[in-house]
mmCIF file of C-alpha atoms in Angstrom:
data_model
loop_
_atom_site.group_PDB
_atom_site.id
_atom_site.type_symbol
_atom_site.label_atom_id
_atom_site.label_comp_id
_atom_site.label_asym_id
_atom_site.label_seq_id
_atom_site.Cartn_x
_atom_site.Cartn_y
_atom_site.Cartn_z
ATOM 1 C CA MET A 1 -0.359 -16.130 31.558
ATOM 2 C CA GLU A 2 1.075 -13.436 29.357
ATOM 3 C CA SER A 3 0.512 -15.629 26.274
ATOM 4 C CA GLN A 4 -3.248 -15.343 26.911
ATOM 5 C CA ASN A 5 -3.115 -11.588 26.369
ATOM 6 C CA PRO A 6 -4.902 -10.985 23.037
ATOM 7 C CA ARG A 7 -2.101 -8.607 22.020
ATOM 8 C CA TYR A 8 0.679 -10.932 23.149
ATOM 9 C CA ILE A 9 1.793 -12.037 19.686
ATOM 10 C CA SER A 10 1.298 -8.629 18.083
ATOM 11 C CA ASN A 11 3.537 -7.130 20.752
ATOM 12 C CA LEU A 12 6.198 -9.740 19.993
ATOM 13 C CA THR A 13 6.122 -9.073 16.259
ATOM 14 C CA LYS A 14 6.478 -5.339 16.876
ATOM 15 C CA GLU A 15 9.656 -6.099 18.800
ATOM 16 C CA THR A 16 11.077 -8.149 15.926
ATOM 17 C CA TYR A 17 13.310 -7.126 13.044
ATOM 18 C CA ALA A 18 13.291 -9.470 10.036
ATOM 19 C CA LEU A 19 16.325 -9.867 7.807
ATOM 20 C CA ILE A 20 15.711 -11.681 4.511
ATOM 21 C CA LEU A 21 18.813 -13.194 2.913
ATOM 22 C CA ALA A 22 18.225 -12.653 -0.802
ATOM 23 C CA GLY A 23 21.712 -12.684 -2.265
ATOM 24 C CA GLY A 24 21.734 -16.292 -3.440
ATOM 25 C CA ARG A 25 22.740 -17.261 -6.944
ATOM 26 C CA GLY A 26 20.650 -20.415 -7.306
ATOM 27 C CA SER A 27 23.217 -22.213 -9.449
ATOM 28 C CA ARG A 28 21.126 -25.409 -9.701
ATOM 29 C CA LEU A 29 18.633 -23.403 -11.768
ATOM 30 C CA HIS A 30 21.342 -23.020 -14.404
ATOM 31 C CA GLU A 31 20.604 -20.457 -17.123
ATOM 32 C CA LEU A 32 17.387 -19.365 -15.416
ATOM 33 C CA THR A 33 19.496 -17.452 -12.872
ATOM 34 C CA ASN A 34 22.308 -16.326 -15.162
ATOM 35 C CA TRP A 35 20.991 -12.748 -15.085
ATOM 36 C CA ARG A 36 18.944 -12.597 -11.883
ATOM 37 C CA ALA A 37 19.259 -13.652 -8.255
ATOM 38 C CA LYS A 38 17.137 -16.647 -7.304
ATOM 39 C CA PRO A 39 14.787 -14.581 -5.051
ATOM 40 C CA ALA A 40 13.990 -12.398 -8.101
ATOM 41 C CA LEU A 41 12.840 -15.408 -10.126
ATOM 42 C CA TYR A 42 9.206 -15.370 -11.263
ATOM 43 C CA PHE A 43 6.672 -17.733 -9.716
ATOM 44 C CA GLY A 44 2.954 -18.441 -9.837
ATOM 45 C CA GLY A 45 1.847 -16.319 -12.781
ATOM 46 C CA LYS A 46 2.541 -12.826 -11.401
ATOM 47 C CA PHE A 47 4.817 -13.039 -8.368
ATOM 48 C CA ARG A 48 8.517 -13.308 -7.612
ATOM 49 C CA ILE A 49 9.951 -15.657 -4.998
ATOM 50 C CA ILE A 50 10.946 -12.786 -2.700
ATOM 51 C CA ASP A 51 7.264 -11.774 -2.433
ATOM 52 C CA PHE A 52 6.485 -14.817 -0.282
ATOM 53 C CA PRO A 53 8.742 -14.188 2.743
ATOM 54 C CA LEU A 54 7.988 -10.458 2.479
ATOM 55 C CA SER A 55 4.220 -11.102 2.444
ATOM 56 C CA ASN A 56 4.608 -13.488 5.376
ATOM 57 C CA CYS A 57 6.301 -10.697 7.331
ATOM 58 C CA ILE A 58 3.619 -8.115 6.569
ATOM 59 C CA ASN A 59 0.735 -10.519 7.194
ATOM 60 C CA SER A 60 2.365 -11.606 10.475
ATOM 61 C CA GLY A 61 2.583 -8.018 11.707
ATOM 62 C CA ILE A 62 6.345 -7.633 11.207
ATOM 63 C CA ARG A 63 6.805 -4.252 9.569
ATOM 64 C CA ARG A 64 10.554 -3.717 9.981
ATOM 65 C CA VAL A 65 12.332 -5.715 7.301
ATOM 66 C CA GLY A 66 15.764 -5.643 5.715
ATOM 67 C CA VAL A 67 16.519 -7.443 2.441
ATOM 68 C CA VAL A 68 20.152 -8.449 1.969
ATOM 69 C CA THR A 69 21.177 -8.486 -1.705
ATOM 70 C CA GLN A 70 24.371 -9.407 -3.517
ATOM 71 C CA TYR A 71 24.408 -11.593 -6.651
ATOM 72 C CA LYS A 72 23.130 -9.848 -9.831
ATOM 73 C CA SER A 73 20.600 -7.918 -7.817
ATOM 74 C CA HIS A 74 19.413 -5.288 -10.315
ATOM 75 C CA SER A 75 16.057 -6.876 -11.166
ATOM 76 C CA LEU A 76 15.507 -7.793 -7.505
ATOM 77 C CA ILE A 77 16.186 -4.245 -6.297
ATOM 78 C CA ARG A 78 14.014 -2.804 -9.061
ATOM 79 C CA HIS A 79 11.148 -5.062 -7.992
ATOM 80 C CA LEU A 80 11.585 -4.168 -4.309
ATOM 81 C CA VAL A 81 11.606 -0.432 -5.049
ATOM 82 C CA ARG A 82 8.478 -0.665 -7.212
ATOM 83 C CA GLY A 83 6.466 -3.087 -5.111
ATOM 84 C CA TRP A 84 7.740 -2.689 -1.574
ATOM 85 C CA GLY A 85 8.914 0.901 -1.299
ATOM 86 C CA HIS A 86 5.705 2.446 0.040
ATOM 87 C CA PHE A 87 6.161 1.828 3.770
ATOM 88 C CA LYS A 88 6.276 4.762 6.186
ATOM 89 C CA LYS A 89 9.389 4.916 8.348
ATOM 90 C CA GLU A 90 7.723 7.463 10.618
ATOM 91 C CA LEU A 91 5.080 4.820 11.443
ATOM 92 C CA GLY A 92 7.712 2.250 12.374
ATOM 93 C CA GLU A 93 7.501 0.500 9.002
ATOM 94 C CA SER A 94 10.263 -0.130 6.491
ATOM 95 C CA VAL A 95 11.464 -2.551 3.846
ATOM 96 C CA GLU A 96 15.086 -1.579 3.406
ATOM 97 C CA ILE A 97 17.487 -2.898 0.783
ATOM 98 C CA LEU A 98 20.867 -3.871 2.229
ATOM 99 C CA PRO A 99 23.373 -4.518 -0.591
ATOM 100 C CA ALA A 100 26.883 -5.724 0.136
ATOM 101 C CA SER A 101 28.681 -2.451 0.910
ATOM 102 C CA GLN A 102 31.813 -3.510 2.822
ATOM 103 C CA ARG A 103 30.545 -1.837 5.995
ATOM 104 C CA SER A 104 32.780 -3.803 8.377
ATOM 105 C CA SER A 105 35.546 -5.146 6.131
ATOM 106 C CA ASP A 106 36.978 -4.989 2.624
ATOM 107 C CA ASN A 107 35.035 -8.127 1.657
ATOM 108 C CA TRP A 108 31.636 -8.680 0.105
ATOM 109 C CA TYR A 109 29.306 -10.986 2.021
ATOM 110 C CA GLN A 110 31.267 -14.171 2.687
ATOM 111 C CA GLY A 111 28.341 -16.292 3.897
ATOM 112 C CA THR A 112 24.925 -16.092 5.519
ATOM 113 C CA ALA A 113 26.344 -15.236 8.943
ATOM 114 C CA ASP A 114 28.688 -12.619 7.521
ATOM 115 C CA ALA A 115 25.784 -10.991 5.659
ATOM 116 C CA VAL A 116 24.092 -10.404 9.012
ATOM 117 C CA PHE A 117 27.322 -9.447 10.786
ATOM 118 C CA GLN A 118 28.062 -6.695 8.264
ATOM 119 C CA ASN A 119 24.657 -5.147 9.026
ATOM 120 C CA ILE A 120 24.786 -5.263 12.833
ATOM 121 C CA ASP A 121 24.834 -1.478 13.106
ATOM 122 C CA ILE A 122 21.667 -1.171 11.007
ATOM 123 C CA ILE A 123 19.882 -3.824 13.066
ATOM 124 C CA ARG A 124 20.992 -2.222 16.346
ATOM 125 C CA ASP A 125 19.528 1.125 15.287
ATOM 126 C CA GLU A 126 16.102 -0.562 15.152
ATOM 127 C CA LEU A 127 16.409 -1.666 18.813
ATOM 128 C CA PRO A 128 14.614 -5.020 18.316
ATOM 129 C CA LYS A 129 14.267 -7.586 21.069
ATOM 130 C CA TYR A 130 14.317 -10.398 18.510
ATOM 131 C CA VAL A 131 15.933 -10.793 15.114
ATOM 132 C CA MET A 132 14.370 -13.166 12.618
ATOM 133 C CA ILE A 133 16.607 -14.325 9.774
ATOM 134 C CA LEU A 134 14.771 -15.672 6.749
ATOM 135 C CA SER A 135 15.752 -17.400 3.556
ATOM 136 C CA GLY A 136 14.639 -15.391 0.536
ATOM 137 C CA ASP A 137 14.361 -18.251 -1.934
ATOM 138 C CA HIS A 138 11.561 -20.575 -0.760
ATOM 139 C CA ILE A 139 7.844 -20.626 -1.562
ATOM 140 C CA TYR A 140 5.614 -20.908 1.509
ATOM 141 C CA ARG A 141 2.978 -19.172 3.646
ATOM 142 C CA MET A 142 3.705 -18.948 7.338
ATOM 143 C CA ASP A 143 2.535 -16.959 10.345
ATOM 144 C CA TYR A 144 5.809 -15.919 11.929
ATOM 145 C CA GLY A 145 3.998 -14.665 15.028
ATOM 146 C CA THR A 146 3.475 -18.205 16.273
ATOM 147 C CA LEU A 147 7.137 -19.018 15.680
ATOM 148 C CA ILE A 148 8.293 -15.958 17.651
ATOM 149 C CA ALA A 149 5.878 -16.738 20.492
ATOM 150 C CA LYS A 150 7.222 -20.274 20.694
ATOM 151 C CA HIS A 151 10.754 -18.893 20.835
ATOM 152 C CA ALA A 152 9.898 -16.436 23.609
ATOM 153 C CA GLU A 153 8.085 -19.046 25.722
ATOM 154 C CA SER A 154 10.753 -21.752 25.402
ATOM 155 C CA GLY A 155 13.575 -19.681 26.820
ATOM 156 C CA ALA A 156 15.691 -20.471 23.766
ATOM 157 C CA LYS A 157 18.513 -18.235 22.647
ATOM 158 C CA MET A 158 17.868 -19.389 19.094
ATOM 159 C CA THR A 159 14.998 -21.217 17.387
ATOM 160 C CA VAL A 160 15.360 -22.990 14.054
ATOM 161 C CA CYS A 161 12.282 -23.372 11.870
ATOM 162 C CA CYS A 162 12.161 -26.865 10.385
ATOM 163 C CA MET A 163 9.968 -28.883 8.069
ATOM 164 C CA PRO A 164 9.325 -32.579 8.767
ATOM 165 C CA VAL A 165 10.133 -34.346 5.490
ATOM 166 C CA PRO A 166 10.555 -37.999 4.471
ATOM 167 C CA ILE A 167 14.110 -39.155 5.093
ATOM 168 C CA HIS A 168 14.635 -40.221 1.477
ATOM 169 C CA GLU A 169 13.741 -36.715 0.276
ATOM 170 C CA ALA A 170 16.081 -34.985 2.716
ATOM 171 C CA ALA A 171 19.108 -37.188 2.050
ATOM 172 C CA GLY A 172 21.831 -35.085 0.459
ATOM 173 C CA GLN A 173 19.438 -32.146 -0.040
ATOM 174 C CA PHE A 174 18.776 -30.362 3.269
ATOM 175 C CA GLY A 175 20.442 -29.532 6.536
ATOM 176 C CA VAL A 176 18.958 -31.887 9.139
ATOM 177 C CA MET A 177 18.425 -31.345 12.883
ATOM 178 C CA SER A 178 18.721 -34.029 15.549
ATOM 179 C CA VAL A 179 16.394 -33.274 18.467
ATOM 180 C CA ASP A 180 15.315 -34.774 21.761
ATOM 181 C CA GLU A 181 11.745 -35.329 22.939
ATOM 182 C CA ASP A 182 11.425 -31.645 23.881
ATOM 183 C CA MET A 183 12.605 -30.495 20.412
ATOM 184 C CA ARG A 184 15.881 -29.191 21.779
ATOM 185 C CA ILE A 185 18.497 -29.460 19.056
ATOM 186 C CA LYS A 186 21.295 -31.890 19.860
ATOM 187 C CA GLY A 187 23.028 -32.020 16.507
ATOM 188 C CA PHE A 188 23.066 -30.557 13.019
ATOM 189 C CA GLU A 189 24.224 -32.177 9.777
ATOM 190 C CA GLU A 190 24.637 -30.327 6.485
ATOM 191 C CA LYS A 191 22.985 -32.387 3.707
ATOM 192 C CA PRO A 192 23.719 -35.840 5.215
ATOM 193 C CA GLU A 193 23.315 -38.989 3.138
ATOM 194 C CA HIS A 194 21.682 -40.726 6.125
ATOM 195 C CA PRO A 195 19.613 -38.156 8.057
ATOM 196 C CA SER A 196 18.774 -38.687 11.717
ATOM 197 C CA PRO A 197 15.048 -39.481 12.157
ATOM 198 C CA LEU A 198 12.587 -37.688 14.398
ATOM 199 C CA PRO A 199 12.071 -39.164 17.872
ATOM 200 C CA GLY A 200 9.339 -41.772 17.529
ATOM 201 C CA ASN A 201 9.182 -41.476 13.727
ATOM 202 C CA ASN A 202 11.776 -43.381 11.735
ATOM 203 C CA GLU A 203 10.368 -42.261 8.394
ATOM 204 C CA LYS A 204 10.777 -38.494 8.774
ATOM 205 C CA CYS A 205 13.474 -36.043 9.786
ATOM 206 C CA LEU A 206 13.618 -32.305 10.500
ATOM 207 C CA ALA A 207 14.944 -30.329 7.541
ATOM 208 C CA SER A 208 16.043 -26.763 8.208
ATOM 209 C CA MET A 209 14.018 -24.145 6.320
ATOM 210 C CA GLY A 210 16.811 -21.600 6.721
ATOM 211 C CA ASN A 211 14.636 -19.474 9.038
ATOM 212 C CA TYR A 212 15.925 -18.549 12.498
ATOM 213 C CA VAL A 213 14.830 -16.466 15.491
ATOM 214 C CA PHE A 214 17.474 -15.039 17.840
ATOM 215 C CA ASP A 215 17.529 -12.983 20.970
ATOM 216 C CA THR A 216 19.204 -9.895 19.529
ATOM 217 C CA GLU A 217 22.176 -9.497 21.881
ATOM 218 C CA PHE A 218 22.881 -13.238 21.771
ATOM 219 C CA LEU A 219 22.964 -13.085 17.966
ATOM 220 C CA PHE A 220 25.426 -10.198 18.011
ATOM 221 C CA GLU A 221 27.687 -12.045 20.456
ATOM 222 C CA GLN A 222 27.777 -15.171 18.295
ATOM 223 C CA LEU A 223 28.396 -13.252 15.076
ATOM 224 C CA LYS A 224 31.314 -11.348 16.605
ATOM 225 C CA LYS A 225 32.745 -14.572 17.969
ATOM 226 C CA ASP A 226 32.461 -16.244 14.568
ATOM 227 C CA ALA A 227 34.013 -13.259 12.776
ATOM 228 C CA GLU A 228 37.172 -13.704 14.857
ATOM 229 C CA LYS A 229 37.669 -17.301 13.688
ATOM 230 C CA SER A 230 40.050 -17.740 10.781
ATOM 231 C CA ASP A 231 38.689 -21.164 9.781
ATOM 232 C CA SER A 232 34.983 -20.274 9.640
ATOM 233 C CA ASP A 233 32.866 -20.325 6.482
ATOM 234 C CA ARG A 234 30.728 -17.534 8.032
ATOM 235 C CA ASP A 235 27.612 -19.666 7.611
ATOM 236 C CA PHE A 236 24.732 -20.301 10.011
ATOM 237 C CA GLY A 237 24.330 -23.946 9.052
ATOM 238 C CA LYS A 238 27.995 -24.886 8.899
ATOM 239 C CA ASP A 239 29.362 -22.774 11.737
ATOM 240 C CA ILE A 240 26.935 -20.870 13.995
ATOM 241 C CA ILE A 241 24.391 -23.620 14.766
ATOM 242 C CA PRO A 242 26.887 -26.475 15.406
ATOM 243 C CA ASP A 243 28.874 -24.185 17.710
ATOM 244 C CA ILE A 244 26.095 -22.810 19.904
ATOM 245 C CA ILE A 245 24.054 -25.988 20.430
ATOM 246 C CA LYS A 246 26.884 -27.288 22.621
ATOM 247 C CA ASP A 247 26.371 -24.719 25.372
ATOM 248 C CA HIS A 248 23.102 -22.858 24.735
ATOM 249 C CA PRO A 249 19.403 -23.796 24.507
ATOM 250 C CA VAL A 250 18.506 -23.998 20.808
ATOM 251 C CA TYR A 251 15.128 -25.424 19.845
ATOM 252 C CA ALA A 252 13.500 -26.606 16.635
ATOM 253 C CA TYR A 253 10.078 -25.359 15.602
ATOM 254 C CA ALA A 254 8.299 -27.838 13.351
ATOM 255 C CA PHE A 255 6.332 -26.181 10.566
ATOM 256 C CA ASP A 256 3.469 -28.665 10.707
ATOM 257 C CA GLU A 257 1.911 -27.629 13.972
ATOM 258 C CA THR A 258 -1.858 -27.296 14.164
ATOM 259 C CA ASP A 259 -1.802 -23.519 14.527
ATOM 260 C CA GLN A 260 -0.730 -23.045 10.913
ATOM 261 C CA ARG A 261 -3.439 -22.319 8.348
ATOM 262 C CA GLU A 262 -1.921 -24.767 5.893
ATOM 263 C CA VAL A 263 1.419 -26.515 5.655
ATOM 264 C CA TYR A 264 3.094 -25.684 2.372
ATOM 265 C CA TRP A 265 6.807 -25.215 1.723
ATOM 266 C CA ARG A 266 8.719 -25.722 -1.502
ATOM 267 C CA ASP A 267 12.419 -25.375 -2.159
ATOM 268 C CA VAL A 268 12.363 -24.452 -5.851
ATOM 269 C CA GLY A 269 16.128 -24.754 -6.151
ATOM 270 C CA THR A 270 16.238 -26.961 -9.252
ATOM 271 C CA LEU A 271 14.604 -26.686 -12.659
ATOM 272 C CA ASP A 272 12.492 -29.765 -11.952
ATOM 273 C CA SER A 273 11.288 -28.506 -8.556
ATOM 274 C CA PHE A 274 10.608 -25.019 -9.974
ATOM 275 C CA TRP A 275 8.566 -26.528 -12.819
ATOM 276 C CA MET A 276 6.693 -28.883 -10.484
ATOM 277 C CA ALA A 277 5.799 -26.166 -7.960
ATOM 278 C CA ASN A 278 4.318 -24.037 -10.742
ATOM 279 C CA MET A 279 2.474 -27.034 -12.193
ATOM 280 C CA GLU A 280 0.824 -27.679 -8.816
ATOM 281 C CA LEU A 281 -0.939 -24.329 -9.179
ATOM 282 C CA VAL A 282 -3.039 -25.476 -12.143
ATOM 283 C CA GLN A 283 -4.720 -28.199 -10.079
ATOM 284 C CA PRO A 284 -8.423 -27.558 -9.276
ATOM 285 C CA VAL A 285 -7.530 -27.303 -5.581
ATOM 286 C CA PRO A 286 -3.810 -26.490 -5.386
ATOM 287 C CA ALA A 287 -1.779 -27.073 -2.242
ATOM 288 C CA LEU A 288 -0.835 -23.379 -2.261
ATOM 289 C CA ASN A 289 -3.947 -21.215 -2.079
ATOM 290 C CA LEU A 290 -3.125 -17.896 -3.756
ATOM 291 C CA TYR A 291 -6.764 -16.817 -3.517
ATOM 292 C CA ASP A 292 -7.002 -16.601 0.287
ATOM 293 C CA LYS A 293 -7.941 -12.994 1.069
ATOM 294 C CA ARG A 294 -6.965 -13.529 4.697
ATOM 295 C CA TRP A 295 -3.318 -14.095 3.710
ATOM 296 C CA PRO A 296 -2.649 -12.207 0.466
ATOM 297 C CA ILE A 297 0.641 -12.431 -1.398
ATOM 298 C CA TRP A 298 1.680 -8.875 -2.177
ATOM 299 C CA THR A 299 3.731 -7.904 -5.224
ATOM 300 C CA TYR A 300 4.386 -5.173 -7.744
ATOM 301 C CA GLN A 301 1.642 -5.291 -10.367
ATOM 302 C CA GLU A 302 1.924 -3.561 -13.702
ATOM 303 C CA GLN A 303 -1.386 -2.152 -14.940
ATOM 304 C CA LEU A 304 -2.355 -4.507 -17.768
ATOM 305 C CA PRO A 305 -5.519 -5.252 -19.749
ATOM 306 C CA PRO A 306 -7.457 -8.448 -19.000
ATOM 307 C CA ALA A 307 -6.436 -11.752 -20.535
ATOM 308 C CA LYS A 308 -8.042 -12.338 -23.919
ATOM 309 C CA PHE A 309 -9.076 -15.480 -25.844
ATOM 310 C CA VAL A 310 -9.944 -15.049 -29.517
ATOM 311 C CA TRP A 311 -11.181 -17.053 -32.538
ATOM 312 C CA GLU A 312 -13.790 -19.782 -32.484
ATOM 313 C CA GLU A 313 -13.481 -21.982 -35.515
ATOM 314 C CA ASP A 314 -13.359 -25.760 -35.900
ATOM 315 C CA ASN A 315 -9.555 -25.911 -36.019
ATOM 316 C CA ARG A 316 -8.747 -22.497 -34.589
ATOM 317 C CA ARG A 317 -10.083 -21.769 -31.139
ATOM 318 C CA GLY A 318 -8.427 -19.750 -28.394
ATOM 319 C CA SER A 319 -8.724 -21.712 -25.142
ATOM 320 C CA ALA A 320 -6.928 -22.360 -21.856
ATOM 321 C CA ILE A 321 -7.832 -25.465 -19.852
ATOM 322 C CA ASN A 322 -6.691 -26.113 -16.264
ATOM 323 C CA SER A 323 -4.296 -23.205 -16.624
ATOM 324 C CA VAL A 324 -3.270 -19.964 -14.921
ATOM 325 C CA VAL A 325 -3.466 -16.994 -17.307
ATOM 326 C CA SER A 326 -2.322 -13.550 -16.145
ATOM 327 C CA GLY A 327 -3.173 -10.043 -17.289
ATOM 328 C CA GLY A 328 -2.062 -8.887 -20.710
ATOM 329 C CA CYS A 329 -2.102 -12.403 -22.182
ATOM 330 C CA ILE A 330 -3.676 -13.158 -25.568
ATOM 331 C CA ILE A 331 -4.434 -16.764 -26.517
ATOM 332 C CA SER A 332 -5.206 -16.338 -30.209
ATOM 333 C CA GLY A 333 -6.586 -19.425 -31.903
ATOM 334 C CA ALA A 334 -4.298 -21.655 -29.798
ATOM 335 C CA THR A 335 -4.836 -24.310 -27.137
ATOM 336 C CA VAL A 336 -3.173 -24.049 -23.736
ATOM 337 C CA ARG A 337 -3.466 -26.920 -21.228
ATOM 338 C CA LYS A 338 -2.063 -27.254 -17.702
ATOM 339 C CA THR A 339 0.142 -24.221 -18.200
ATOM 340 C CA VAL A 340 1.109 -21.163 -16.170
ATOM 341 C CA CYS A 341 1.111 -18.050 -18.357
ATOM 342 C CA PHE A 342 2.746 -15.000 -16.801
ATOM 343 C CA SER A 343 1.947 -11.430 -17.829
ATOM 344 C CA ASN A 344 1.888 -10.406 -21.503
ATOM 345 C CA VAL A 345 2.229 -13.903 -22.964
ATOM 346 C CA ARG A 346 1.117 -14.332 -26.576
ATOM 347 C CA VAL A 347 0.247 -17.720 -28.076
ATOM 348 C CA HIS A 348 -0.636 -17.584 -31.770
ATOM 349 C CA SER A 349 -2.972 -19.650 -33.944
ATOM 350 C CA TYR A 350 -2.710 -23.409 -34.339
ATOM 351 C CA SER A 351 -0.147 -23.732 -31.551
ATOM 352 C CA GLU A 352 -0.490 -26.152 -28.633
ATOM 353 C CA VAL A 353 1.114 -25.604 -25.229
ATOM 354 C CA GLU A 354 0.875 -28.199 -22.472
ATOM 355 C CA ASP A 355 2.396 -28.690 -19.000
ATOM 356 C CA SER A 356 4.575 -25.613 -19.351
ATOM 357 C CA VAL A 357 5.656 -22.430 -17.560
ATOM 358 C CA LEU A 358 5.704 -19.335 -19.781
ATOM 359 C CA LEU A 359 7.426 -16.407 -18.064
ATOM 360 C CA PRO A 360 6.490 -12.771 -18.839
ATOM 361 C CA ASP A 361 6.533 -11.446 -22.406
ATOM 362 C CA VAL A 362 6.923 -14.861 -24.042
ATOM 363 C CA GLU A 363 5.594 -15.082 -27.586
ATOM 364 C CA ILE A 364 4.855 -18.392 -29.263
ATOM 365 C CA LYS A 365 4.342 -18.087 -32.992
ATOM 366 C CA ARG A 366 1.958 -20.133 -35.147
ATOM 367 C CA ASN A 367 1.972 -23.926 -35.447
ATOM 368 C CA CYS A 368 4.230 -24.563 -32.463
ATOM 369 C CA ARG A 369 4.001 -27.510 -30.107
ATOM 370 C CA VAL A 370 5.401 -26.966 -26.626
ATOM 371 C CA ARG A 371 5.314 -29.555 -23.857
ATOM 372 C CA ARG A 372 6.917 -29.809 -20.367
ATOM 373 C CA ALA A 373 8.917 -26.638 -20.844
ATOM 374 C CA ILE A 374 10.073 -23.556 -18.974
ATOM 375 C CA ILE A 375 10.262 -20.652 -21.414
ATOM 376 C CA ASP A 376 12.222 -17.727 -19.975
ATOM 377 C CA ARG A 377 11.100 -14.125 -20.099
ATOM 378 C CA GLY A 378 10.976 -12.441 -23.490
ATOM 379 C CA CYS A 379 11.586 -15.571 -25.559
ATOM 380 C CA ILE A 380 10.076 -15.640 -29.056
ATOM 381 C CA ILE A 381 9.480 -19.210 -30.218
ATOM 382 C CA PRO A 382 9.722 -19.317 -34.033
ATOM 383 C CA GLU A 383 6.833 -20.524 -36.159
ATOM 384 C CA GLY A 384 6.520 -24.276 -36.415
ATOM 385 C CA MET A 385 9.015 -25.122 -33.645
ATOM 386 C CA THR A 386 8.435 -28.223 -31.504
ATOM 387 C CA ILE A 387 9.740 -28.276 -27.915
ATOM 388 C CA GLY A 388 9.520 -31.078 -25.386
ATOM 389 C CA HIS A 389 8.608 -33.887 -27.782
ATOM 390 C CA SER A 390 12.121 -35.095 -28.668
ATOM 391 C CA ARG A 391 15.019 -34.897 -26.236
ATOM 392 C CA HIS A 392 17.476 -35.320 -29.103
ATOM 393 C CA ASP A 393 16.036 -32.384 -31.054
ATOM 394 C CA ASP A 394 15.857 -30.162 -27.967
ATOM 395 C CA GLU A 395 19.469 -30.801 -27.013
ATOM 396 C CA ALA A 396 20.587 -30.347 -30.618
ATOM 397 C CA ARG A 397 19.121 -26.818 -30.529
ATOM 398 C CA GLY A 398 21.097 -26.035 -27.381
ATOM 399 C CA PHE A 399 18.149 -26.229 -24.988
ATOM 400 C CA ARG A 400 18.732 -27.666 -21.515
ATOM 401 C CA VAL A 401 16.783 -30.860 -20.720
ATOM 402 C CA THR A 402 16.582 -32.085 -17.120
ATOM 403 C CA ASP A 403 16.658 -35.677 -15.903
ATOM 404 C CA GLN A 404 12.856 -35.560 -15.652
ATOM 405 C CA GLY A 405 12.501 -34.300 -19.211
ATOM 406 C CA VAL A 406 11.711 -30.638 -18.500
ATOM 407 C CA VAL A 407 13.095 -28.343 -21.210
ATOM 408 C CA LEU A 408 14.527 -24.914 -20.400
ATOM 409 C CA VAL A 409 14.574 -22.332 -23.197
ATOM 410 C CA THR A 410 16.193 -18.918 -22.726
ATOM 411 C CA ARG A 411 16.708 -15.927 -24.995
ATOM 412 C CA GLU A 412 20.407 -16.726 -25.360
ATOM 413 C CA MET A 413 19.605 -20.248 -26.546
ATOM 414 C CA LEU A 414 17.389 -18.718 -29.242
ATOM 415 C CA GLY A 415 20.072 -16.226 -30.261
ATOM 416 C CA LEU A 416 18.196 -13.272 -28.749
ATOM 417 C CA PRO A 417 19.650 -10.523 -26.519
ATOM 418 C CA VAL A 418 19.681 -11.440 -22.822
ATOM 419 C CA GLY A 419 17.154 -9.989 -20.395
ATOM 420 C CA TYR A 420 15.965 -10.105 -16.795
#
């Protein structure tokens, strides 16, 4: 069998072009994405969300990648140029930025399918056998080579990567696939209130991860067909998938198969889910292993001094317990517990920070108490301020408080100039 060839998967990945859709606004993250696209949002102490699908591509052997940008993309493009601009086109490698440029019409990208359609000429120039379309706003580690191999062996024209999730979690949140015993997709529902269960498992359903593999020419045919429809939303989930499953073999690939190193996928599309996914990283053995040298997460890294902890007095001791502390941070006579500190965070004497996410360049002055908070980049918390201990006080200051009691603080809320 060809699949037994030791270079079988590597040959498939070389024949694949990956297109990452990174133009999303992320409106459910509220003020956190007022000045940046969701894929540019910080995560995990030193990364940005876009680093995860990009790292998955590189680690999987896919070296031809396009990143589609649109909404407030300056910080995203800046990050891509700094951290992902070193690939050699002459070696068949590239990470290209594809902003909305009205290549095929007078419109900006009208939907996920239109974003791909407007870049058909760029994809065609790469001459790929397969096109992989990826969501740019999820946190996960995945070997795409196995997915592409499954697609090639099944004879599918399209394969949809899915995550088995409990039905109560998927209801109203995810697009859900209905499949038969062979995992062929029979139906698709966009965020149904009553998802269809998996065959033989009434407790779980297949939620779409927004990742697809297409035979290239088939993809082009379907995009052109969709572009001619006046009533289409130009969206893969709403239009392309429901249309093609009627007449073409489309299969689901469940992202819990035994060939994956670990099954981890988070949709950090709300403030609560973003906070929770970061909080998982401070566990002694987190579900997402960022320390696995076999599957590194690549990013742009500013050259910074090591983290520093100073003062050792009875009531003034710099310490961080069960926390992630990045380069350039100084914990000066303060206590930090179960907190993710991004680069260049400063926490001053007599302050206490707990269960919080401090984005880059945050400064917390003396005698502050911060709990269950997301502090946006560049915020300066005034001396003596208390956050996360009284919902009434937090809302009175103009901070946003979620249903689960997580407090979002941005520079605008503090009366400071906005920033990325």
